[in-house]
C-alpha cells in the first residue's frame, strides 16, 4: 500500500526521496508528496494528487527544495478522496511538524473530536492528520519530540508506520511502527527509513527491521531505537542480497512481463537448495516426525493469489496426507472462531510478509495454540519474524502489482512441504515420492518451454480482448487454477471475469452463458478430463465460444470440441497447476496490452495490503 521514505544525511534530500518513491510506485497510490527541512526555508511541503511525475515536475526533480532532511510518501486513499489536501505529508497546525503515515488509525474520530474541542483546526479528511495535530498538542507541553511521539503511539489505536520531522530538529528523523512495515537503512551518505527495501537499495544494503511498538531516532550519523517504554533496543543488522537490477525492468516493456520471464529461474532458486540426493530437505524447520504424526488438522491462510495457492494445496495435501486441510481467507479466519488447537498446523502465505489480515490471522492462530509455518518472500518481514517456522520463496523482488513469480514459487515450495509431510506420515509411496521430486526438478525447463512459445497466446489475446465478460471453468485442481487465471484477468485488463467449479454450472451459472460468451475451460487434471469434455459440450450448446487449456496428452481430444486450445506440457498431477497457471498469466498480460491498460500499476490496487 502506501510508500514511505525518509532520509537524513549529507546530500540534498528531495531528489533522493523522489527516487525512492519512484521505486515504490508498484505498491499502488493516488497522490504523492514530500516534506524537507532546511536551515533557510524551514519546513517545505509539496504534495499533489496523481502520479509521482506530477510532483517531480512541480519541484523540478527535487532541485527546488533545499535541505538534507526529509520524508516522502505515496498515498493509497482510505480516509478521504484522493486530492491535494488529503495527500501526505500532513503538517501540524502551527507548521512545526510534518508527518507521513501508512496504516489506519481506528480511534481517529475520537481524538479528532477531542482536539477540535480544544480549538485545533484540520485541513483534510484523513485519519493521518489527526496524528500530526496530536503530536503538536503533546509537543507544545515540553518541546521533547521523542516524548511526544511516545505519548502519541500510546494514545492511537490501529496500524501505523510513521515518519516524522520537526522544524526544531535540524538533523533528526523520527519513526514509529505497529503492524505496518518500516525498515531502517544505514548508508554512506546518511541514514534512511522506508516501507520497502527497494526504495533504498541504490544507497545501502545494510538494514534493520523495526518491530511493533518501537520508535527510532535517525540522524545523519547514527540510529537509536527504543521500545514502547523508551528503553534502548539493540537492532540486528541484515544485508540485502538482491541485485539492484532485479528491481529494474532490464529492457522489458513491463515488470510483469519481466517477472513472468523470471519464473523458471525463480522456481529453480526456490526448490534446488531444498532437494538433496532425491530427498526434500527443509533446513531450519522444526517440524519433527513426532509432531507431524500428531497433526489433526491443517489450516492454510492467505489473501488474494496466495489464497488460490492454498486452494491448490488443499486438493493436493488432502490427497497425499489424508489429513483435513482447510484453505481459509485470512480476512475471514480470525472472525470465524476457528477450531485451532495445539494439534493444528497453520500455514500462512504472504509474498510481502506484511499483509495485515494474514498477520492478524497468524496471531489469532498462535493465541489458540496452533503451530505456525510462514511462506514469505521478504527476509525479516513481520510474518517471518513472528511465525514459529519460516520458509522463504527466494523469488527476488516482485514489482508488478499483479503477482506472477511469487505465486509460482509459493506453489512449488508448498508442493515440497506437502511431500515432506507425507513422507513423515508414511502416506506416499517411495515410487510416487521419487516421481514428484523429479517432476519438481523438471518444472523450470517445462516452464521455459511455455515461455519460448507464446505466439498462440498472443493470437488468442488479439482475438478475444474485446470481450467484456469471461468465465473460467474447471474441476478440482483446474478449478483452483481457474480462480487465479480469472483474478489475473480482472486485475490488469479490467474485464469482468468469474471462475466456477464446472459441476456448479447447472446450478445457476449456466444462465449467464449466451451466444458469443467466452468460456475458458481448464482441462489438465487427467482423472477428470472426460467430465471437462462434457462441460465444454454443455456450454457450447448454449452458444459459448470455448478456449481450452489442456495438456499435450489431451490436445487432440479437446481440439475436436473446443474452438481453440492452449497446450501445456504434462507433469505429475499435483505439479500440473505450476504449468497451467503460466499461460493464464501470459493471456491476462496480452489481453491487458491489447486494451491499453497500465499493466504494472492497475487502478485501485496496491502491491502490499497493510490495512484491514
Coordinates of C-alpha atoms in Angstrom, one line a residue:
X1 CA 0.0 0.0 0.0
X2 CA 1.3 3.5 0.8
X3 CA 5.0 4.0 0.3
X4 CA 7.2 5.8 2.9
X5 CA 10.7 7.0 2.6
X6 CA 12.8 9.3 4.9
X7 CA 16.4 10.5 4.6
X8 CA 18.8 12.5 6.8
X9 CA 22.4 12.9 5.7
X10 CA 24.9 14.9 3.7
X11 CA 23.2 15.2 0.3
X12 CA 20.1 17.1 -0.9
X13 CA 17.1 15.1 0.4
X14 CA 14.4 15.8 -2.1
X15 CA 15.9 14.0 -5.2
X16 CA 16.7 11.0 -3.0
X17 CA 13.1 11.0 -1.7
X18 CA 11.7 11.1 -5.3
X19 CA 14.0 8.3 -6.4
X20 CA 12.8 6.1 -3.5
X21 CA 9.2 6.9 -4.1
X22 CA 9.6 6.0 -7.8
X23 CA 11.0 2.6 -6.9
X24 CA 7.9 2.0 -4.7
X25 CA 5.3 3.1 -7.4
X26 CA 4.3 -0.6 -7.8
X27 CA 2.8 -0.5 -4.3
X28 CA -0.2 1.5 -5.7
X29 CA -1.0 5.1 -4.9
X30 CA -3.2 8.0 -6.0
X31 CA -1.2 11.0 -4.6
X32 CA 2.4 11.9 -3.6
X33 CA 4.3 14.4 -1.5
X34 CA 7.5 15.3 0.2
X35 CA 8.5 17.5 3.2
X36 CA 12.1 18.8 3.5
X37 CA 13.6 20.9 6.3
X38 CA 16.4 23.4 5.6
X39 CA 18.1 26.0 7.8
X40 CA 17.0 28.8 5.5
X41 CA 13.5 27.7 4.4
X42 CA 12.3 25.8 7.4
X43 CA 9.7 23.1 6.5
X44 CA 8.9 22.9 2.8
X45 CA 5.9 20.7 1.9
X46 CA 4.9 19.9 -1.6
X47 CA 2.2 17.4 -2.4
X48 CA -0.3 16.7 -5.2
X49 CA -2.9 14.3 -6.5
X50 CA -1.9 12.0 -9.3
X51 CA 1.2 10.3 -10.4
X52 CA 4.7 10.9 -9.0
X53 CA 5.8 12.6 -12.2
X54 CA 3.3 15.4 -11.4
X55 CA 5.1 16.0 -8.1
X56 CA 8.5 15.7 -9.6
X57 CA 7.7 18.2 -12.3
X58 CA 6.3 20.6 -9.7
X59 CA 9.6 20.7 -7.8
X60 CA 11.9 20.1 -10.8
X61 CA 13.1 16.7 -9.8
X62 CA 13.6 17.9 -6.2
X63 CA 16.0 20.6 -7.0
X64 CA 13.7 23.3 -5.7
X65 CA 13.7 22.0 -2.1
X66 CA 16.9 22.7 -0.2
X67 CA 17.8 20.7 2.8
X68 CA 19.3 17.3 3.8
X69 CA 16.4 16.1 6.0
X70 CA 13.1 14.9 4.6
X71 CA 10.2 12.5 4.2
X72 CA 8.2 11.3 1.2
X73 CA 5.0 9.4 0.7
X74 CA 2.8 7.9 -2.0
X75 CA -0.8 7.6 -0.7
X76 CA -3.4 5.0 -1.5
X77 CA -6.7 6.6 -0.3
X78 CA -8.6 5.1 2.6
X79 CA -9.9 8.1 4.6
X80 CA -10.9 10.9 2.3
X81 CA -10.9 11.1 -1.5
X82 CA -7.6 11.4 -3.5
X83 CA -6.9 15.1 -3.6
X84 CA -4.1 17.6 -2.7
X85 CA -5.5 18.2 0.8
X86 CA -5.6 14.6 1.7
X87 CA -2.2 13.8 0.3
X88 CA 0.8 13.3 2.6
X89 CA 2.8 14.7 4.3
X90 CA 0.4 16.3 6.8
X91 CA 1.6 19.3 8.7
X92 CA 0.6 20.3 12.3
X93 CA -1.5 23.5 12.7
X94 CA 1.5 25.6 13.7
X95 CA 3.6 24.3 10.8
X96 CA 6.3 22.8 13.1
X97 CA 5.8 19.1 12.4
X98 CA 5.4 17.2 9.2
X99 CA 4.4 13.5 9.1
X100 CA 3.8 10.6 6.7
X101 CA 1.7 7.6 7.7
X102 CA 0.9 4.2 6.4
X103 CA -1.9 2.2 8.1
X104 CA -5.2 3.1 9.7
X105 CA -5.8 4.9 13.0
X106 CA -9.0 3.3 14.3
X107 CA -9.8 5.8 17.0
X108 CA -9.0 8.8 14.9
X109 CA -12.5 10.3 15.2
X110 CA -12.5 10.2 19.0
X111 CA -9.1 12.0 19.0
X112 CA -10.1 14.5 16.3
X113 CA -13.3 15.4 18.3
X114 CA -11.2 16.0 21.4
X115 CA -8.7 18.2 19.5
X116 CA -11.5 20.2 17.8
X117 CA -12.9 20.9 21.3
X118 CA -9.5 22.3 22.2
X119 CA -9.6 24.7 19.2
X120 CA -7.3 22.9 16.8
X121 CA -8.2 23.1 13.1
X122 CA -8.0 20.4 10.4
X123 CA -7.4 20.8 6.7
X124 CA -8.0 17.2 5.5
X125 CA -10.4 14.3 5.8
X126 CA -7.7 11.8 6.8
X127 CA -7.0 9.8 9.9
X128 CA -3.3 10.6 9.4
X129 CA -3.6 14.3 10.0
X130 CA -5.0 13.5 13.5
X131 CA -1.6 12.1 14.4
X132 CA 0.2 15.3 13.2
X133 CA -2.1 17.5 15.3
X134 CA -2.0 15.3 18.3
X135 CA 1.8 15.4 18.1
X136 CA 1.8 19.2 18.1
X137 CA -0.6 19.1 21.1
X138 CA 1.9 17.0 23.1
X139 CA 5.0 18.7 21.8
X140 CA 3.7 22.1 23.0
X141 CA 3.9 20.9 26.6
X142 CA 7.6 20.2 26.9
X143 CA 9.2 20.5 23.5
X144 CA 10.6 17.0 23.6
X145 CA 9.8 15.3 20.3
X146 CA 10.7 11.7 21.4
X147 CA 8.4 12.1 24.4
X148 CA 5.6 13.5 22.3
X149 CA 5.9 10.6 19.8
X150 CA 5.8 8.1 22.7
X151 CA 2.7 9.6 24.1
X152 CA 1.0 9.7 20.7
X153 CA 1.7 6.0 19.9
X154 CA 0.3 5.0 23.4
X155 CA -2.9 7.0 22.5
X156 CA -3.6 5.9 19.0
X157 CA -5.1 2.6 18.1
X158 CA -4.8 0.7 14.8
X159 CA -1.8 0.2 12.5
X160 CA 0.9 2.7 11.6
X161 CA 4.3 3.3 10.1
X162 CA 5.2 6.9 10.8
X163 CA 7.9 9.1 9.5
X164 CA 8.2 12.5 11.3
X165 CA 10.3 15.6 11.0
X166 CA 10.2 18.8 13.1
X167 CA 11.4 22.3 12.3
X168 CA 13.1 22.5 15.6
X169 CA 15.2 19.4 14.9
X170 CA 17.6 20.1 12.1
X171 CA 19.3 16.6 12.0
X172 CA 16.7 14.2 13.3
X173 CA 14.0 12.0 11.7
X174 CA 11.7 10.0 14.0
X175 CA 10.0 6.8 13.0
X176 CA 7.5 4.5 14.8
X177 CA 5.9 1.3 13.8
X178 CA 3.0 -1.0 14.6
X179 CA 1.5 -3.6 12.1
X180 CA 2.8 -1.7 9.1
X181 CA 6.3 -2.4 7.6
X182 CA 9.2 0.1 8.3
X183 CA 12.8 -0.5 7.5
X184 CA 15.9 1.3 8.9
X185 CA 18.7 1.8 6.4
X186 CA 22.3 2.6 7.3
X187 CA 24.1 4.4 4.4
X188 CA 27.4 6.1 3.5
X189 CA 25.7 9.4 2.7
X190 CA 23.2 9.2 5.6
X191 CA 20.5 7.1 7.1
X192 CA 17.0 6.1 5.9
X193 CA 13.6 4.8 6.7
X194 CA 11.5 3.1 4.1
X195 CA 8.4 0.9 3.9
X196 CA 10.1 -1.2 1.2
X197 CA 13.8 -2.1 0.8
X198 CA 13.6 -1.5 -2.9
X199 CA 13.4 2.2 -2.1
X200 CA 16.9 2.4 -0.6
X201 CA 18.8 -0.4 -2.4
X202 CA 20.6 2.2 -4.5
X203 CA 22.1 3.7 -1.4
X204 CA 22.5 0.9 1.1
X205 CA 22.2 -2.8 1.7
X206 CA 22.6 -2.6 5.4
X207 CA 19.2 -2.6 7.0
X208 CA 17.3 -3.4 10.2
X209 CA 13.6 -4.2 10.6
X210 CA 11.6 -2.2 13.1
X211 CA 9.4 -4.3 15.4
X212 CA 5.9 -3.4 16.7
X213 CA 6.0 -0.6 19.4
X214 CA 9.4 0.6 18.5
X215 CA 10.4 4.2 18.0
X216 CA 13.6 5.2 16.2
X217 CA 15.5 8.5 16.2
X218 CA 17.6 8.7 13.0
X219 CA 20.3 11.3 12.4
X220 CA 22.9 11.6 9.7
X221 CA 25.5 9.7 11.8
X222 CA 23.5 7.2 13.9
X223 CA 20.2 5.4 14.5
X224 CA 18.9 5.0 18.1
X225 CA 15.9 2.6 18.6
X226 CA 13.7 2.4 21.7
X227 CA 10.9 0.1 22.8
X228 CA 7.5 1.2 23.9
X229 CA 8.9 2.2 27.3
X230 CA 11.7 4.2 25.7
X231 CA 14.3 1.7 26.8
X232 CA 17.2 1.4 24.2
X233 CA 17.0 -1.5 21.8
X234 CA 19.9 -3.1 20.0
X235 CA 18.9 -3.9 16.5
X236 CA 20.2 -6.7 14.4
X237 CA 21.6 -5.7 11.0
X238 CA 20.8 -7.6 7.8
X239 CA 22.5 -7.4 4.4
X240 CA 20.1 -7.3 1.5
X241 CA 21.5 -9.6 -1.3
X242 CA 19.1 -8.6 -4.1
X243 CA 20.9 -7.2 -7.1
X244 CA 19.6 -3.6 -7.8
X245 CA 19.0 -4.6 -11.4
X246 CA 16.4 -7.2 -10.1
X247 CA 14.2 -4.3 -9.2
X248 CA 14.5 -2.7 -12.6
X249 CA 12.9 -3.5 -15.9
X250 CA 16.1 -4.5 -17.7
X251 CA 14.8 -3.7 -21.2
X252 CA 11.5 -5.5 -20.8
X253 CA 8.3 -3.5 -21.6
X254 CA 6.7 -4.1 -18.2
X255 CA 7.8 -5.5 -14.8
X256 CA 5.0 -8.1 -15.1
X257 CA 6.4 -9.5 -18.3
X258 CA 10.0 -9.5 -16.9
X259 CA 8.8 -11.3 -13.8
X260 CA 7.0 -14.0 -15.9
X261 CA 10.2 -14.5 -17.8
X262 CA 12.0 -14.9 -14.5
X263 CA 9.7 -17.7 -13.3
X264 CA 11.8 -20.7 -14.3
X265 CA 14.9 -19.3 -12.5
X266 CA 12.8 -18.2 -9.5
X267 CA 11.4 -21.8 -9.2
X268 CA 15.0 -23.2 -9.6
X269 CA 16.3 -20.9 -6.8
X270 CA 13.3 -21.9 -4.6
X271 CA 13.4 -25.7 -5.0
X272 CA 17.1 -26.6 -5.7
X273 CA 18.5 -25.9 -2.3
X274 CA 15.7 -28.0 -0.8
X275 CA 16.3 -31.2 -2.8
X276 CA 19.4 -33.2 -1.9
X277 CA 20.1 -36.7 -3.2
X278 CA 16.5 -37.0 -4.3
X279 CA 15.1 -36.1 -0.9
X280 CA 13.2 -33.0 0.3
X281 CA 15.2 -31.1 3.0
X282 CA 13.7 -28.2 4.9
X283 CA 16.6 -26.7 6.8
X284 CA 15.8 -24.7 10.0
X285 CA 12.2 -26.0 10.1
X286 CA 11.5 -27.7 13.4
X287 CA 8.6 -30.0 12.2
X288 CA 9.7 -33.3 13.7
X289 CA 8.2 -36.6 12.5
X290 CA 6.7 -36.9 16.0
X291 CA 5.0 -33.6 15.7
X292 CA 3.8 -34.2 12.2
X293 CA 2.2 -37.5 13.2
X294 CA 0.3 -35.7 15.9
X295 CA -1.3 -33.1 13.5
X296 CA -5.1 -33.4 13.4
X297 CA -5.8 -30.6 11.0
X298 CA -4.0 -28.2 8.7
X299 CA -5.1 -24.6 8.0
X300 CA -3.6 -22.7 5.1
X301 CA -4.3 -19.0 5.5
X302 CA -3.8 -16.3 2.8
X303 CA -5.3 -13.5 0.8
X304 CA -5.7 -12.9 -3.0
X305 CA -3.4 -15.0 -5.2
X306 CA -1.8 -16.6 -2.2
X307 CA -5.2 -17.9 -1.2
X308 CA -5.5 -19.5 -4.6
X309 CA -2.2 -21.3 -3.8
X310 CA -3.8 -22.6 -0.7
X311 CA -6.8 -23.9 -2.7
X312 CA -4.3 -26.0 -4.8
X313 CA -2.7 -27.2 -1.6
X314 CA -6.0 -28.3 -0.1
X315 CA -6.7 -30.6 -3.0
X316 CA -3.1 -32.0 -3.2
X317 CA -2.4 -32.3 0.5
X318 CA -5.6 -34.0 1.5
X319 CA -4.9 -36.5 -1.3
X320 CA -1.4 -37.0 -0.1
X321 CA -1.6 -36.7 3.7
X322 CA -5.1 -37.9 4.4
X323 CA -5.5 -35.1 7.0
X324 CA -8.2 -32.5 6.8
X325 CA -6.8 -29.3 5.2
X326 CA -8.8 -26.1 5.2
X327 CA -7.9 -23.2 2.9
X328 CA -9.1 -20.0 4.6
X329 CA -9.2 -16.4 3.6
X330 CA -7.1 -14.5 6.2
X331 CA -9.7 -11.7 6.4
X332 CA -12.3 -14.3 7.5
X333 CA -10.2 -16.6 9.7
X334 CA -10.0 -14.6 12.9
X335 CA -13.6 -13.7 12.8
X336 CA -14.8 -17.3 12.4
X337 CA -14.0 -18.6 15.8
X338 CA -11.6 -21.1 14.2
X339 CA -11.2 -24.6 15.6
X340 CA -7.4 -24.3 16.2
X341 CA -5.6 -26.2 18.9
X342 CA -2.2 -27.5 19.7
X343 CA -2.6 -30.3 17.2
X344 CA -3.2 -27.8 14.4
X345 CA -0.6 -26.8 11.9
X346 CA -1.3 -23.3 10.5
X347 CA 0.5 -22.4 7.2
X348 CA 0.4 -18.6 6.5
X349 CA 1.3 -17.4 3.0
X350 CA 2.3 -13.8 2.1
X351 CA 4.6 -12.5 -0.6
X352 CA 5.5 -9.4 1.4
X353 CA 5.3 -10.9 4.8
X354 CA 3.4 -7.8 5.9
X355 CA -0.1 -8.4 4.8
X356 CA -2.2 -7.1 7.7
X357 CA -5.1 -9.6 7.5
X358 CA -2.6 -12.5 7.3
X359 CA -0.5 -11.2 10.2
X360 CA -3.6 -10.8 12.4
X361 CA -4.9 -14.3 11.4
X362 CA -1.5 -15.8 12.3
X363 CA -1.5 -14.1 15.7
X364 CA -5.0 -15.5 16.3
X365 CA -3.9 -19.0 15.4
X366 CA -0.9 -18.7 17.8
X367 CA -3.2 -17.4 20.5
X368 CA -5.3 -20.5 20.2
X369 CA -2.3 -22.9 20.4
X370 CA -1.6 -23.6 16.7
X371 CA 1.9 -24.0 15.3
X372 CA 2.6 -21.6 12.5
X373 CA 4.8 -22.0 9.4
X374 CA 5.2 -18.9 7.2
X375 CA 5.8 -19.0 3.5
X376 CA 7.1 -15.5 2.6
X377 CA 9.4 -13.8 0.1
X378 CA 10.8 -11.0 2.2
X379 CA 13.5 -11.8 4.8
X380 CA 12.9 -10.2 8.1
X381 CA 9.3 -9.3 7.4
X382 CA 6.8 -9.2 10.3
X383 CA 5.2 -12.6 9.5
X384 CA 8.7 -14.2 9.1
X385 CA 9.8 -12.9 12.5
X386 CA 6.6 -13.9 14.3
X387 CA 6.0 -17.4 12.9
X388 CA 7.2 -20.5 14.7
X389 CA 9.0 -21.5 11.5
X390 CA 9.6 -19.8 8.1
X391 CA 10.4 -20.8 4.6
X392 CA 11.5 -18.2 2.0
X393 CA 10.5 -18.4 -1.6
X394 CA 13.6 -16.7 -2.9
X395 CA 11.7 -15.2 -5.8
X396 CA 13.6 -11.9 -5.6
X397 CA 11.8 -8.5 -5.8
X398 CA 8.4 -8.6 -7.5
X399 CA 7.5 -5.1 -8.7
X400 CA 4.3 -5.5 -10.7
X401 CA 1.2 -5.3 -8.6
X402 CA -0.3 -8.5 -10.2
X403 CA 1.8 -11.4 -8.8
X404 CA 3.3 -14.0 -11.1
X405 CA 6.6 -15.4 -9.9
X406 CA 5.7 -15.0 -6.3
X407 CA 2.6 -17.1 -6.9
X408 CA 4.6 -19.8 -8.7
X409 CA 7.3 -20.0 -6.2
X410 CA 4.8 -20.3 -3.3
X411 CA 3.1 -23.1 -5.2
X412 CA 6.4 -25.0 -5.9
X413 CA 7.6 -24.6 -2.3
X414 CA 4.3 -25.8 -0.8
X415 CA 4.5 -28.9 -3.1
X416 CA 7.8 -29.7 -1.4
X417 CA 6.3 -29.0 2.1
X418 CA 3.4 -31.3 1.3
X419 CA 5.7 -34.1 0.1
X420 CA 7.9 -33.6 3.3
X421 CA 4.8 -34.0 5.5
X422 CA 3.5 -37.0 3.5
X423 CA 6.9 -38.7 3.8
X424 CA 6.9 -38.3 7.6
X425 CA 3.4 -39.6 7.8
X426 CA 4.2 -42.6 5.5
X427 CA 1.2 -41.7 3.2
X428 CA 3.3 -41.5 0.0
X429 CA 4.9 -44.5 -1.7
X430 CA 8.7 -44.3 -2.4
X431 CA 7.8 -44.5 -6.1
X432 CA 5.5 -41.6 -6.1
X433 CA 7.8 -39.6 -3.8
X434 CA 10.6 -40.0 -6.3
X435 CA 8.4 -39.1 -9.2
X436 CA 7.2 -35.9 -7.6
X437 CA 10.8 -34.9 -6.7
X438 CA 11.9 -35.5 -10.3
X439 CA 8.9 -33.6 -11.5
X440 CA 9.7 -30.6 -9.3
X441 CA 13.2 -30.5 -10.7
X442 CA 11.9 -30.5 -14.3
X443 CA 9.5 -27.6 -13.7
X444 CA 11.9 -24.8 -14.7
X445 CA 12.6 -26.4 -18.1
X446 CA 9.0 -27.1 -18.7
X447 CA 8.1 -23.5 -17.8
X448 CA 10.8 -22.2 -20.2
X449 CA 9.2 -24.3 -22.9
X450 CA 6.0 -22.4 -22.5
X451 CA 7.7 -19.0 -22.4
X452 CA 9.6 -19.8 -25.6
X453 CA 6.4 -20.4 -27.5
X454 CA 3.9 -17.7 -26.7
X455 CA 2.7 -17.0 -30.3
X456 CA -0.7 -18.8 -29.8
X457 CA -1.3 -16.9 -26.5
X458 CA -0.7 -13.6 -28.2
X459 CA -3.0 -14.5 -31.0
X460 CA -5.8 -15.6 -28.7
X461 CA -5.5 -12.3 -26.8
X462 CA -5.8 -10.3 -30.0
X463 CA -8.9 -12.4 -30.9
X464 CA -10.7 -12.1 -27.5
X465 CA -9.6 -8.8 -25.9
X466 CA -12.9 -7.1 -26.8
X467 CA -14.9 -9.5 -24.6
X468 CA -16.3 -7.7 -21.6
X469 CA -17.3 -10.8 -19.6
X470 CA -15.3 -14.1 -19.5
X471 CA -15.9 -17.3 -17.5
X472 CA -13.3 -19.8 -16.3
X473 CA -14.5 -23.3 -15.5
X474 CA -12.7 -26.4 -14.2
X475 CA -12.8 -29.2 -11.7
X476 CA -10.6 -29.9 -8.7
X477 CA -7.1 -28.5 -9.3
X478 CA -8.3 -26.9 -12.6
X479 CA -10.9 -25.0 -10.6
X480 CA -8.3 -23.7 -8.2
X481 CA -6.1 -22.6 -11.1
X482 CA -9.1 -21.1 -12.9
X483 CA -9.6 -18.8 -9.8
X484 CA -6.1 -17.4 -10.3
X485 CA -6.4 -17.1 -14.0
X486 CA -9.7 -15.1 -13.6
X487 CA -8.1 -12.9 -10.9
X488 CA -5.2 -12.0 -13.2
X489 CA -7.5 -11.0 -16.0
X490 CA -9.6 -8.9 -13.7
X491 CA -6.6 -7.2 -12.0
X492 CA -4.8 -5.9 -15.1
X493 CA -7.3 -5.9 -18.0
X494 CA -10.5 -4.8 -16.1
X495 CA -12.5 -7.4 -17.8
X496 CA -15.3 -8.9 -15.8
X497 CA -14.3 -12.5 -15.1
X498 CA -15.5 -15.2 -12.9
X499 CA -14.2 -18.7 -12.1
X500 CA -16.7 -21.5 -11.4
X501 CA -16.4 -25.2 -10.5
X502 CA -17.7 -26.9 -13.6
X503 CA -20.1 -29.1 -11.7
X504 CA -21.9 -25.9 -10.5
X505 CA -22.8 -24.7 -14.0
X506 CA -26.2 -26.4 -13.9
X507 CA -26.9 -24.9 -10.5
X508 CA -27.4 -21.4 -11.8
X509 CA -24.3 -20.2 -13.6
X510 CA -25.2 -21.6 -17.0
X511 CA -28.0 -19.0 -17.2
X512 CA -25.2 -16.4 -17.9
X513 CA -24.0 -18.2 -21.0
X514 CA -25.3 -16.8 -24.2
X515 CA -24.2 -16.8 -27.8
X516 CA -20.6 -15.4 -28.1
X517 CA -19.8 -15.7 -24.4
X518 CA -16.1 -16.6 -24.0
X519 CA -15.6 -19.6 -21.6
X520 CA -12.1 -20.7 -20.8
X521 CA -12.1 -24.3 -19.7
X522 CA -9.3 -25.8 -17.7
X523 CA -8.9 -29.4 -18.5
X524 CA -5.4 -30.5 -17.4
X525 CA -6.4 -32.7 -14.4
X526 CA -6.3 -36.1 -16.0
X527 CA -8.6 -38.1 -13.7
X528 CA -11.5 -35.7 -14.6
X529 CA -10.7 -35.0 -18.2
X530 CA -13.8 -36.7 -19.6
X531 CA -16.0 -34.6 -17.3
X532 CA -14.2 -31.5 -18.5
X533 CA -15.1 -32.5 -22.1
X534 CA -18.7 -32.9 -21.2
X535 CA -18.8 -29.4 -19.7
X536 CA -17.3 -28.0 -22.9
X537 CA -20.2 -29.6 -24.9
X538 CA -22.6 -28.2 -22.3
X539 CA -21.6 -24.6 -22.7
X540 CA -21.2 -24.8 -26.4
X541 CA -24.8 -26.0 -26.7
X542 CA -25.7 -22.6 -25.2
X543 CA -23.7 -20.7 -27.8
X544 CA -20.4 -20.2 -25.8
X545 CA -17.1 -19.8 -27.6
X546 CA -14.6 -22.1 -25.8
X547 CA -10.9 -21.6 -25.3
X548 CA -9.5 -24.7 -23.7
X549 CA -6.3 -25.1 -21.7
X550 CA -5.2 -28.7 -21.7
X551 CA -2.1 -30.9 -21.8
X552 CA -0.2 -32.4 -24.7
X553 CA -1.8 -35.7 -23.7
X554 CA -5.3 -34.5 -24.4
X555 CA -4.6 -32.0 -27.2
X556 CA -6.3 -34.0 -30.0
X557 CA -9.4 -34.9 -27.9
X558 CA -10.0 -31.4 -26.7
X559 CA -9.3 -29.9 -30.2
X560 CA -12.4 -31.8 -31.5
X561 CA -14.8 -29.9 -29.3
X562 CA -13.2 -26.6 -28.2
X563 CA -13.0 -23.6 -30.6
X564 CA -9.3 -23.0 -29.7
X565 CA -6.8 -24.7 -27.5
X566 CA -3.7 -23.7 -25.4
X567 CA -1.5 -26.6 -24.6
X568 CA 0.9 -27.1 -21.7
X569 CA 3.5 -29.9 -21.0
X570 CA 2.4 -32.9 -19.0
X571 CA 3.6 -33.1 -15.3
X572 CA 2.8 -35.2 -12.3
X573 CA -0.8 -34.4 -11.5
X574 CA 0.0 -32.5 -8.3
X575 CA 2.5 -30.3 -10.2
X576 CA 0.4 -29.7 -13.2
X577 CA -1.0 -26.4 -11.7
X578 CA 2.5 -24.9 -11.8
X579 CA 2.5 -25.3 -15.6
X580 CA -1.2 -24.5 -16.2
X581 CA -1.1 -21.1 -14.5
X582 CA 1.7 -19.7 -16.7
X583 CA -0.3 -19.4 -20.0
X584 CA -3.1 -17.9 -18.0
X585 CA -0.8 -15.2 -16.6
X586 CA 0.5 -14.5 -20.1
X587 CA -3.0 -14.4 -21.5
X588 CA -4.0 -11.8 -19.0
X589 CA -0.9 -9.8 -19.8
X590 CA -1.5 -9.8 -23.5
X591 CA -5.2 -9.0 -23.1
X592 CA -4.3 -6.0 -21.0
X593 CA -1.7 -5.0 -23.5
X594 CA -4.3 -5.1 -26.3
X595 CA -6.7 -3.0 -24.2
X596 CA -4.0 -0.3 -23.5
X597 CA -4.1 -0.8 -19.7
X598 CA -1.4 0.3 -17.2
X599 CA -0.2 -3.3 -16.6
X600 CA 2.2 -2.8 -13.8
X601 CA 0.1 -0.3 -11.8
X602 CA -3.6 -1.3 -12.2
X603 CA -6.2 1.1 -10.9
X604 CA -7.3 0.9 -7.2
X605 CA -4.8 -1.9 -6.4
X606 CA -1.8 -2.0 -4.1
X607 CA 1.0 -4.5 -4.0
X608 CA 1.2 -4.9 -0.3
X609 CA -2.1 -4.6 1.6
X610 CA -1.2 -3.3 5.1
X611 CA -4.6 -2.1 6.2
X612 CA -7.7 -4.2 7.0

